Short mmCIF file of C-alpha atoms in Angstrom, two decimals:
data_model
loop_
_atom_site.label_atom_id
_atom_site.label_comp_id
_atom_site.label_asym_id
_atom_site.label_seq_id
_atom_site.Cartn_x
_atom_site.Cartn_y
_atom_site.Cartn_z
CA UNK P 1 -22.11 123.68 -38.23
CA UNK P 2 -21.56 120.35 -36.37
CA UNK P 3 -19.01 120.72 -33.54
CA UNK P 4 -15.63 119.02 -34.17
CA UNK P 5 -16.04 116.86 -31.06
CA UNK P 6 -19.37 115.54 -32.38
CA UNK P 7 -17.78 114.68 -35.74
CA UNK P 8 -14.98 112.80 -34.03
CA UNK P 9 -17.57 110.95 -31.99
CA UNK P 10 -19.15 109.64 -35.19
CA UNK P 11 -15.91 107.95 -36.37
CA UNK P 12 -16.24 104.75 -34.25
CA UNK P 13 -19.83 104.28 -35.44
CA UNK P 14 -18.83 104.72 -39.09
CA UNK P 15 -15.95 102.26 -38.73
CA UNK P 16 -18.25 99.71 -37.08
CA UNK P 17 -20.74 100.01 -39.95
CA UNK P 18 -17.99 99.53 -42.54
CA UNK P 19 -16.39 96.56 -40.76
CA UNK P 20 -17.20 93.05 -42.07
CA UNK P 21 -19.75 91.06 -40.12
CA UNK P 22 -18.19 88.80 -37.49
CA UNK P 23 -18.51 85.04 -37.81
CA UNK P 24 -21.04 83.48 -35.42
CA UNK P 25 -19.25 82.43 -32.25
CA UNK P 26 -19.44 78.86 -30.97
CA UNK P 27 -17.94 79.87 -27.65
CA UNK P 28 -19.70 78.30 -24.70
CA UNK P 29 -21.79 80.85 -22.84
CA UNK P 30 -21.33 81.32 -19.12
CA UNK P 31 -24.92 81.14 -17.85
CA UNK P 32 -25.68 81.81 -14.22
CA UNK P 33 -25.81 78.39 -12.60
CA UNK P 34 -27.47 78.88 -9.25
CA UNK P 35 -28.68 75.31 -8.93
CA UNK P 36 -28.11 72.24 -11.10
CA UNK P 37 -29.73 68.87 -10.54
CA UNK P 38 -28.42 65.80 -12.35
CA UNK P 39 -30.92 63.02 -13.08
CA UNK P 40 -29.81 59.45 -13.75
CA UNK P 41 -31.69 56.85 -15.76
CA UNK P 42 -30.90 53.26 -14.78
CA UNK P 43 -31.66 49.59 -15.26
CA UNK P 44 -33.72 48.25 -12.37
CA UNK P 45 -34.21 44.83 -10.86
CA UNK P 46 -32.95 42.69 -8.01
CA UNK P 47 -31.53 44.57 -5.05
CA UNK P 48 -30.09 47.35 -7.20
CA UNK P 49 -31.73 50.39 -8.73
CA UNK P 50 -35.39 51.23 -8.17
CA UNK P 51 -35.75 53.86 -10.90
CA UNK P 52 -34.61 57.42 -11.58
CA UNK P 53 -32.10 59.00 -9.22
CA UNK P 54 -31.07 62.61 -8.67
CA UNK P 55 -28.10 64.46 -7.19
CA UNK P 56 -27.06 68.08 -6.88
CA UNK P 57 -24.16 69.21 -9.07
CA UNK P 58 -21.86 72.16 -8.36
CA UNK P 59 -20.48 73.58 -11.65
CA UNK P 60 -17.88 75.62 -9.77
CA UNK P 61 -16.17 72.55 -8.30
CA UNK P 62 -17.51 69.63 -10.33
CA UNK P 63 -18.80 67.97 -7.17
CA UNK P 64 -21.83 65.69 -7.10
CA UNK P 65 -24.02 65.50 -4.01
CA UNK P 66 -25.36 62.30 -2.51
CA UNK P 67 -27.82 60.57 -4.84
CA UNK P 68 -31.41 59.88 -3.87
CA UNK P 69 -34.36 58.14 -5.51
CA UNK P 70 -36.43 60.65 -7.51
CA UNK P 71 -39.04 58.23 -8.84
CA UNK P 72 -39.66 54.50 -8.75
CA UNK P 73 -40.15 53.09 -12.27
CA UNK P 74 -39.00 50.03 -14.25
CA UNK P 75 -35.95 50.35 -16.52
CA UNK P 76 -35.97 54.12 -17.09
CA UNK P 77 -32.79 53.81 -19.13
CA UNK P 78 -33.00 57.10 -21.03
CA UNK P 79 -34.35 60.48 -20.00
CA UNK P 80 -35.28 63.84 -21.52
CA UNK P 81 -36.15 67.08 -19.71
CA UNK P 82 -38.76 69.48 -21.07
CA UNK P 83 -37.49 72.92 -22.21
CA UNK P 84 -39.57 74.57 -19.47
CA UNK P 85 -37.83 72.50 -16.80
CA UNK P 86 -41.23 71.41 -15.48
CA UNK P 87 -41.38 67.84 -16.77
CA UNK P 88 -39.17 64.80 -17.27
CA UNK P 89 -39.79 61.92 -19.68
CA UNK P 90 -38.31 58.45 -19.41
CA UNK P 91 -38.50 55.35 -21.54
CA UNK P 92 -39.59 52.13 -19.89
CA UNK P 93 -37.16 49.75 -21.62
CA UNK P 94 -39.48 46.76 -21.42
CA UNK P 95 -41.64 44.74 -23.80
CA UNK P 96 -44.72 44.08 -21.69
CA UNK P 97 -46.29 47.49 -21.08
CA UNK P 98 -48.82 46.50 -23.73
CA UNK P 99 -48.67 42.70 -23.79
CA UNK P 100 -50.70 42.42 -27.00
CA UNK P 101 -48.22 44.47 -29.01
CA UNK P 102 -45.17 43.65 -26.83
CA UNK P 103 -44.37 47.34 -26.50
CA UNK P 104 -42.46 49.43 -24.01
CA UNK P 105 -43.52 52.63 -22.29
CA UNK P 106 -42.98 56.38 -22.34
CA UNK P 107 -43.35 57.73 -18.78
CA UNK P 108 -44.17 61.34 -17.90
CA UNK P 109 -43.22 63.02 -14.61
CA UNK P 110 -43.68 66.48 -13.11
CA UNK P 111 -40.52 67.89 -11.54
CA UNK P 112 -41.24 69.00 -7.97
CA UNK P 113 -39.64 71.91 -6.10
CA UNK P 114 -37.28 69.57 -4.25
CA UNK P 115 -36.25 67.81 -7.48
CA UNK P 116 -38.32 64.70 -6.85
CA UNK P 117 -40.55 63.40 -9.65
CA UNK P 118 -44.33 63.02 -9.54
CA UNK P 119 -45.63 60.35 -11.92
CA UNK P 120 -48.19 61.75 -14.37
CA UNK P 121 -48.96 58.92 -16.80
CA UNK P 122 -47.49 56.46 -19.28
CA UNK P 123 -48.32 55.46 -22.82
CA UNK P 124 -47.19 52.73 -25.20
CA UNK P 125 -44.08 53.34 -27.30
CA UNK P 126 -45.53 51.17 -30.06
CA UNK P 127 -42.59 48.73 -30.00
CA UNK P 128 -40.50 46.68 -27.63
CA UNK P 129 -37.45 47.92 -25.79
CA UNK P 130 -37.55 51.72 -26.20
CA UNK P 131 -33.95 52.74 -25.51
CA UNK P 132 -33.63 56.44 -26.42
CA UNK P 133 -35.88 59.47 -26.00
CA UNK P 134 -35.75 63.13 -26.99
CA UNK P 135 -38.07 66.15 -27.25
CA UNK P 136 -38.74 68.48 -30.14
CA UNK P 137 -37.40 72.02 -29.77
CA UNK P 138 -40.85 73.48 -29.01
CA UNK P 139 -41.55 70.97 -26.27
CA UNK P 140 -44.73 69.71 -27.96
CA UNK P 141 -43.70 66.11 -28.67
CA UNK P 142 -41.73 63.20 -27.20
CA UNK P 143 -39.82 61.06 -29.72
CA UNK P 144 -38.41 57.61 -28.94
CA UNK P 145 -36.54 54.75 -30.64
CA UNK P 146 -37.63 51.13 -30.04
CA UNK P 147 -34.63 48.80 -30.23
CA UNK P 148 -36.52 45.53 -29.94
CA UNK P 149 -39.39 46.71 -32.12
CA UNK P 150 -37.16 48.29 -34.76
CA UNK P 151 -39.33 51.39 -34.91
CA UNK P 152 -39.65 55.06 -33.99
CA UNK P 153 -42.57 56.78 -32.31
CA UNK P 154 -43.83 60.30 -31.55
CA UNK P 155 -46.19 61.11 -28.66
CA UNK P 156 -47.80 64.51 -28.03
CA UNK P 157 -47.29 66.36 -24.77
CA UNK P 158 -50.70 67.30 -23.41
CA UNK P 159 -52.06 69.44 -20.58
CA UNK P 160 -49.88 69.49 -17.47
CA UNK P 161 -47.12 67.49 -19.14
CA UNK P 162 -48.90 64.19 -19.71
CA UNK P 163 -48.12 62.15 -22.81
CA UNK P 164 -50.93 61.43 -25.24
CA UNK P 165 -51.66 58.61 -27.66
CA UNK P 166 -49.34 58.02 -30.62
CA UNK P 167 -49.07 60.95 -33.06
CA UNK P 168 -46.39 59.54 -35.35
CA UNK P 169 -44.88 56.12 -35.99
CA UNK P 170 -42.42 54.48 -38.40
CA UNK P 171 -41.75 50.75 -38.61
CA UNK P 172 -38.31 49.89 -40.04
CA UNK P 173 -37.79 46.89 -42.34
CA UNK P 174 -34.77 44.96 -43.56
CA UNK P 175 -31.53 43.47 -42.23
CA UNK P 176 -27.78 43.58 -42.81
CA UNK P 177 -24.71 41.37 -43.01
CA UNK P 178 -24.28 40.17 -39.40
CA UNK P 179 -27.17 37.77 -38.92
CA UNK P 180 -26.48 37.40 -35.20
CA UNK P 181 -26.98 41.13 -34.55
CA UNK P 182 -28.58 42.47 -37.71
CA UNK P 183 -31.28 39.90 -38.45
CA UNK P 184 -33.79 42.75 -38.47
CA UNK P 185 -34.13 46.46 -37.68
CA UNK P 186 -32.94 47.79 -34.31
CA UNK P 187 -33.63 51.51 -33.90
CA UNK P 188 -31.13 52.76 -31.33
CA UNK P 189 -31.57 56.53 -31.11
CA UNK P 190 -33.65 59.41 -32.44
CA UNK P 191 -32.58 63.04 -32.82
CA UNK P 192 -33.93 66.21 -34.43
CA UNK P 193 -32.02 68.88 -36.33
CA UNK P 194 -31.84 72.42 -34.97
CA UNK P 195 -34.68 73.63 -37.21
CA UNK P 196 -37.09 70.89 -36.06
CA UNK P 197 -37.51 69.81 -39.70
CA UNK P 198 -35.99 66.32 -39.76
CA UNK P 199 -35.74 63.34 -37.41
CA UNK P 200 -32.73 61.01 -37.60
CA UNK P 201 -32.95 57.41 -36.39
CA UNK P 202 -29.72 55.40 -36.15
CA UNK P 203 -30.64 51.77 -36.83
CA UNK P 204 -28.01 49.22 -35.81
CA UNK P 205 -29.73 46.41 -37.69
CA UNK P 206 -29.87 48.23 -41.03
CA UNK P 207 -26.51 50.05 -41.07
CA UNK P 208 -28.38 53.27 -41.78
CA UNK P 209 -29.27 56.58 -40.18
CA UNK P 210 -32.85 56.85 -41.41
CA UNK P 211 -34.11 60.36 -42.18
CA UNK P 212 -37.71 61.43 -41.61
CA UNK P 213 -39.55 64.65 -42.31
CA UNK P 214 -40.99 65.86 -39.00
CA UNK P 215 -44.32 67.69 -38.94
CA UNK P 216 -43.98 70.21 -36.15
CA UNK P 217 -47.75 70.67 -35.88
CA UNK P 218 -49.01 67.07 -35.94
CA UNK P 219 -45.93 65.09 -34.86
CA UNK P 220 -46.11 62.79 -37.89
CA UNK P 221 -42.85 61.43 -39.33
CA UNK P 222 -42.63 60.47 -43.00
CA UNK P 223 -39.69 59.07 -45.01
CA UNK P 224 -37.46 61.72 -46.48
CA UNK P 225 -35.84 61.77 -49.91
CA UNK P 226 -32.99 60.90 -49.52
CA UNK P 227 -34.21 58.32 -47.02
CA UNK P 228 -30.99 57.58 -45.11
CA UNK P 229 -27.32 58.16 -44.50
CA UNK P 230 -25.57 54.91 -45.40
CA UNK P 231 -22.89 53.20 -43.28
CA UNK P 232 -20.46 50.45 -44.22
CA UNK P 233 -22.14 47.00 -43.88
CA UNK P 234 -21.68 45.58 -40.39
CA UNK P 235 -21.06 48.98 -38.75
CA UNK P 236 -24.13 48.98 -36.50
CA UNK P 237 -24.79 52.72 -35.99
CA UNK P 238 -26.01 53.45 -32.48
CA UNK P 239 -26.12 57.13 -31.48
CA UNK P 240 -25.98 60.38 -33.45
CA UNK P 241 -24.83 63.93 -32.68
CA UNK P 242 -24.88 67.22 -34.57
CA UNK P 243 -21.97 69.64 -34.62
CA UNK P 244 -23.15 72.95 -33.08
CA UNK P 245 -22.62 74.70 -36.44
CA UNK P 246 -25.30 72.47 -37.95
CA UNK P 247 -23.05 71.71 -40.93
CA UNK P 248 -21.88 68.27 -39.77
CA UNK P 249 -23.18 65.25 -37.88
CA UNK P 250 -21.51 62.20 -36.37
CA UNK P 251 -22.60 58.61 -35.70
CA UNK P 252 -20.82 56.12 -33.47
CA UNK P 253 -20.83 52.60 -34.87
CA UNK P 254 -21.31 50.07 -32.08
CA UNK P 255 -20.18 46.94 -33.88
CA UNK P 256 -17.00 48.24 -35.55
CA UNK P 257 -15.91 50.60 -32.72
CA UNK P 258 -15.76 53.58 -35.06
CA UNK P 259 -17.18 57.05 -35.62
CA UNK P 260 -18.43 58.43 -38.95
CA UNK P 261 -18.57 62.07 -40.02
CA UNK P 262 -21.42 63.22 -42.28
CA UNK P 263 -21.80 66.48 -44.12
CA UNK P 264 -25.32 67.72 -43.45
CA UNK P 265 -27.58 69.62 -45.86
CA UNK P 266 -30.15 71.38 -43.69
CA UNK P 267 -32.33 72.17 -46.70
CA UNK P 268 -32.82 68.60 -47.92
CA UNK P 269 -31.89 66.63 -44.79
CA UNK P 270 -29.21 64.77 -46.75
CA UNK P 271 -26.34 63.06 -44.88
CA UNK P 272 -23.15 62.46 -46.88
CA UNK P 273 -20.47 60.28 -45.20
CA UNK P 274 -17.00 61.84 -45.35
CA UNK P 275 -14.74 60.09 -42.82
CA UNK P 276 -14.67 57.07 -40.51
CA UNK P 277 -12.14 56.62 -37.69
CA UNK P 278 -11.61 53.96 -35.05
CA UNK P 279 -12.48 54.81 -31.46
CA UNK P 280 -9.73 52.48 -30.21
CA UNK P 281 -5.95 52.90 -29.95
CA UNK P 282 -5.64 49.26 -31.09
CA UNK P 283 -8.10 46.42 -31.76
CA UNK P 284 -9.84 45.32 -28.56
CA UNK P 285 -11.82 42.08 -28.50
CA UNK P 286 -15.37 42.47 -27.28
CA UNK P 287 -15.45 46.27 -27.47
CA UNK P 288 -18.52 48.21 -28.53
CA UNK P 289 -19.28 51.91 -28.53
CA UNK P 290 -22.22 53.44 -26.69
CA UNK P 291 -22.52 57.26 -26.68
CA UNK P 292 -21.29 60.19 -28.79
CA UNK P 293 -21.19 63.85 -27.69
CA UNK P 294 -20.01 66.98 -29.49
CA UNK P 295 -18.73 69.78 -27.25
CA UNK P 296 -20.86 72.96 -27.58
CA UNK P 297 -17.72 74.95 -28.49
CA UNK P 298 -17.51 72.89 -31.71
CA UNK P 299 -13.88 71.89 -31.13
CA UNK P 300 -14.11 68.43 -29.57
CA UNK P 301 -15.97 65.12 -29.91
CA UNK P 302 -16.19 62.19 -27.49
CA UNK P 303 -17.27 58.52 -27.81
CA UNK P 304 -17.59 55.90 -25.05
CA UNK P 305 -15.97 52.46 -25.44
CA UNK P 306 -17.37 49.45 -23.56
CA UNK P 307 -14.71 46.75 -23.29
CA UNK P 308 -11.75 49.06 -23.69
CA UNK P 309 -13.52 51.02 -20.93
CA UNK P 310 -12.63 54.50 -22.04
CA UNK P 311 -13.82 57.73 -23.55
CA UNK P 312 -12.25 58.30 -26.98
CA UNK P 313 -11.34 61.95 -27.55
CA UNK P 314 -11.22 63.73 -30.91
CA UNK P 315 -10.40 67.21 -32.16
CA UNK P 316 -12.77 68.68 -34.78
CA UNK P 317 -11.62 70.73 -37.77
CA UNK P 318 -14.14 73.63 -37.70
CA UNK P 319 -14.02 74.07 -41.48
CA UNK P 320 -14.46 70.47 -42.64
CA UNK P 321 -15.78 68.76 -39.53
CA UNK P 322 -13.07 66.11 -39.88
CA UNK P 323 -11.73 64.40 -36.78
CA UNK P 324 -8.25 63.86 -35.41
CA UNK P 325 -7.74 61.26 -32.68
CA UNK P 326 -6.82 62.89 -29.36
CA UNK P 327 -6.20 59.97 -27.02
CA UNK P 328 -8.37 58.16 -24.46
CA UNK P 329 -9.38 58.60 -20.84
CA UNK P 330 -10.13 55.45 -18.87
CA UNK P 331 -9.47 56.15 -15.20
CA UNK P 332 -12.25 54.68 -13.09
CA UNK P 333 -14.35 53.78 -16.13
CA UNK P 334 -16.16 50.43 -16.30
CA UNK P 335 -18.62 49.79 -19.16
CA UNK P 336 -19.50 53.43 -19.84
CA UNK P 337 -22.93 54.03 -21.34
CA UNK P 338 -24.24 57.53 -21.81
CA UNK P 339 -22.15 60.47 -20.66
CA UNK P 340 -22.87 64.18 -20.85
CA UNK P 341 -21.20 67.56 -20.60
CA UNK P 342 -22.66 69.79 -17.91
CA UNK P 343 -24.35 73.07 -18.98
CA UNK P 344 -21.08 75.02 -18.59
CA UNK P 345 -19.13 72.64 -20.83
CA UNK P 346 -16.42 72.38 -18.15
CA UNK P 347 -17.26 68.92 -16.79
CA UNK P 348 -18.09 65.50 -18.20
CA UNK P 349 -20.20 63.04 -16.19
CA UNK P 350 -19.81 59.38 -17.16
CA UNK P 351 -22.34 56.65 -16.27
CA UNK P 352 -20.51 53.40 -15.45
CA UNK P 353 -23.17 50.75 -15.98
CA UNK P 354 -21.10 47.86 -14.62
CA UNK P 355 -19.15 50.06 -12.21
CA UNK P 356 -22.39 51.11 -10.47
CA UNK P 357 -21.14 54.66 -10.34
CA UNK P 358 -21.11 58.09 -11.94
CA UNK P 359 -17.73 59.82 -12.18
CA UNK P 360 -16.79 63.38 -13.10
CA UNK P 361 -13.98 64.50 -15.40
CA UNK P 362 -12.80 68.05 -15.98
CA UNK P 363 -12.63 69.20 -19.61
CA UNK P 364 -9.36 70.91 -20.53
CA UNK P 365 -10.50 74.08 -22.30
CA UNK P 366 -7.48 74.15 -24.63
CA UNK P 367 -7.00 70.50 -25.58
CA UNK P 368 -10.45 69.05 -24.90
CA UNK P 369 -8.92 66.18 -22.96
CA UNK P 370 -10.74 64.79 -19.94
CA UNK P 371 -8.90 65.10 -16.63
CA UNK P 372 -9.78 62.86 -13.63
CA UNK P 373 -11.28 64.40 -10.49
CA UNK P 374 -12.17 62.98 -7.09
CA UNK P 375 -15.91 63.43 -7.66
CA UNK P 376 -17.77 60.11 -7.78
CA UNK P 377 -21.09 58.78 -6.52
CA UNK P 378 -22.61 55.32 -6.31
CA UNK P 379 -25.66 54.67 -8.49
CA UNK P 380 -26.72 51.13 -9.40
CA UNK P 381 -26.47 50.37 -13.14
CA UNK P 382 -26.62 53.97 -14.40
CA UNK P 383 -27.28 54.44 -18.11
CA UNK P 384 -28.10 58.11 -18.74
CA UNK P 385 -27.51 61.53 -17.16
CA UNK P 386 -29.47 64.74 -17.83
CA UNK P 387 -29.22 68.18 -16.22
CA UNK P 388 -31.83 70.59 -14.91
CA UNK P 389 -30.78 74.20 -14.28
CA UNK P 390 -32.89 76.19 -11.83
#
């Protein structure tokens, strides 16, 4: 006979087995953050920036340390850090790395113990003006978008972090309604889905987010069917962000100062537009959007406005992905380019390209609104910020 105490002890286990499975949580984890280094991509030239800069970041207080030069390189406007934390990759937003093809560069660096960067090598991006770079989830390939060339490229990561010769390439063709800005293709960003199956290239010149099948073994990209998510003519899609659930994606439209929600089918790669909202409280002459970021908790979305000089804030409906405008934060902001949430999700660092500074906002956990802080550092013409956790 089983003792009564033992039977009673089985009740909690039985109840747990009978209970319905809990929904996956999108709550931001609280990883141990012993040391965080922020890296800043910039535009170089003149007496200003010389390349990539770094600064310590304290996630407990939101304070940035004094910046210092991590590596000297020309126009490293966008950065990506390898999943191992050993390497950093930067575009060279130029058109004369290979003068015959008028292409830009993809630069590889090894991250040293003190956070400085050791140059490893550079290879052609296959097109002019590479302006955005990312890595595949396995850390085997570097992917970049060439704005001037209107193309996308994939380079393999070889021994000791070096980049190899081109593994995948796609040349865009066509134009759209604004002949002053959309006379031809202008690939502005490239992103992969969570499963590493599809690559998405927002092309300002075509009013499309082009969809490619991504071969995780070879790095080749081939047109998908369907081939693109379509935007309203004249929108000029620039950057692209997935909701952490993987069910939705968002594109910010540079030319119309708006953001578009897509439903995403992870099986087919299909993007279906569902909603478009303005990023402005009222029409603002000369405004254009730059960056779009979804909070890892799945509740909030942010877009930077250049001209209005603000970060537009939105609340996300977790069921439909639809957005509700949630005001703007503009204190201390001057021509904001890329911005990023730190690894804890508690702070937002904004790169002020024309303000020659990086400023820190605190994220209100309940409302998602950005609250000003006193943390600010001077960096000449900053464009991009990326974090390394050690």
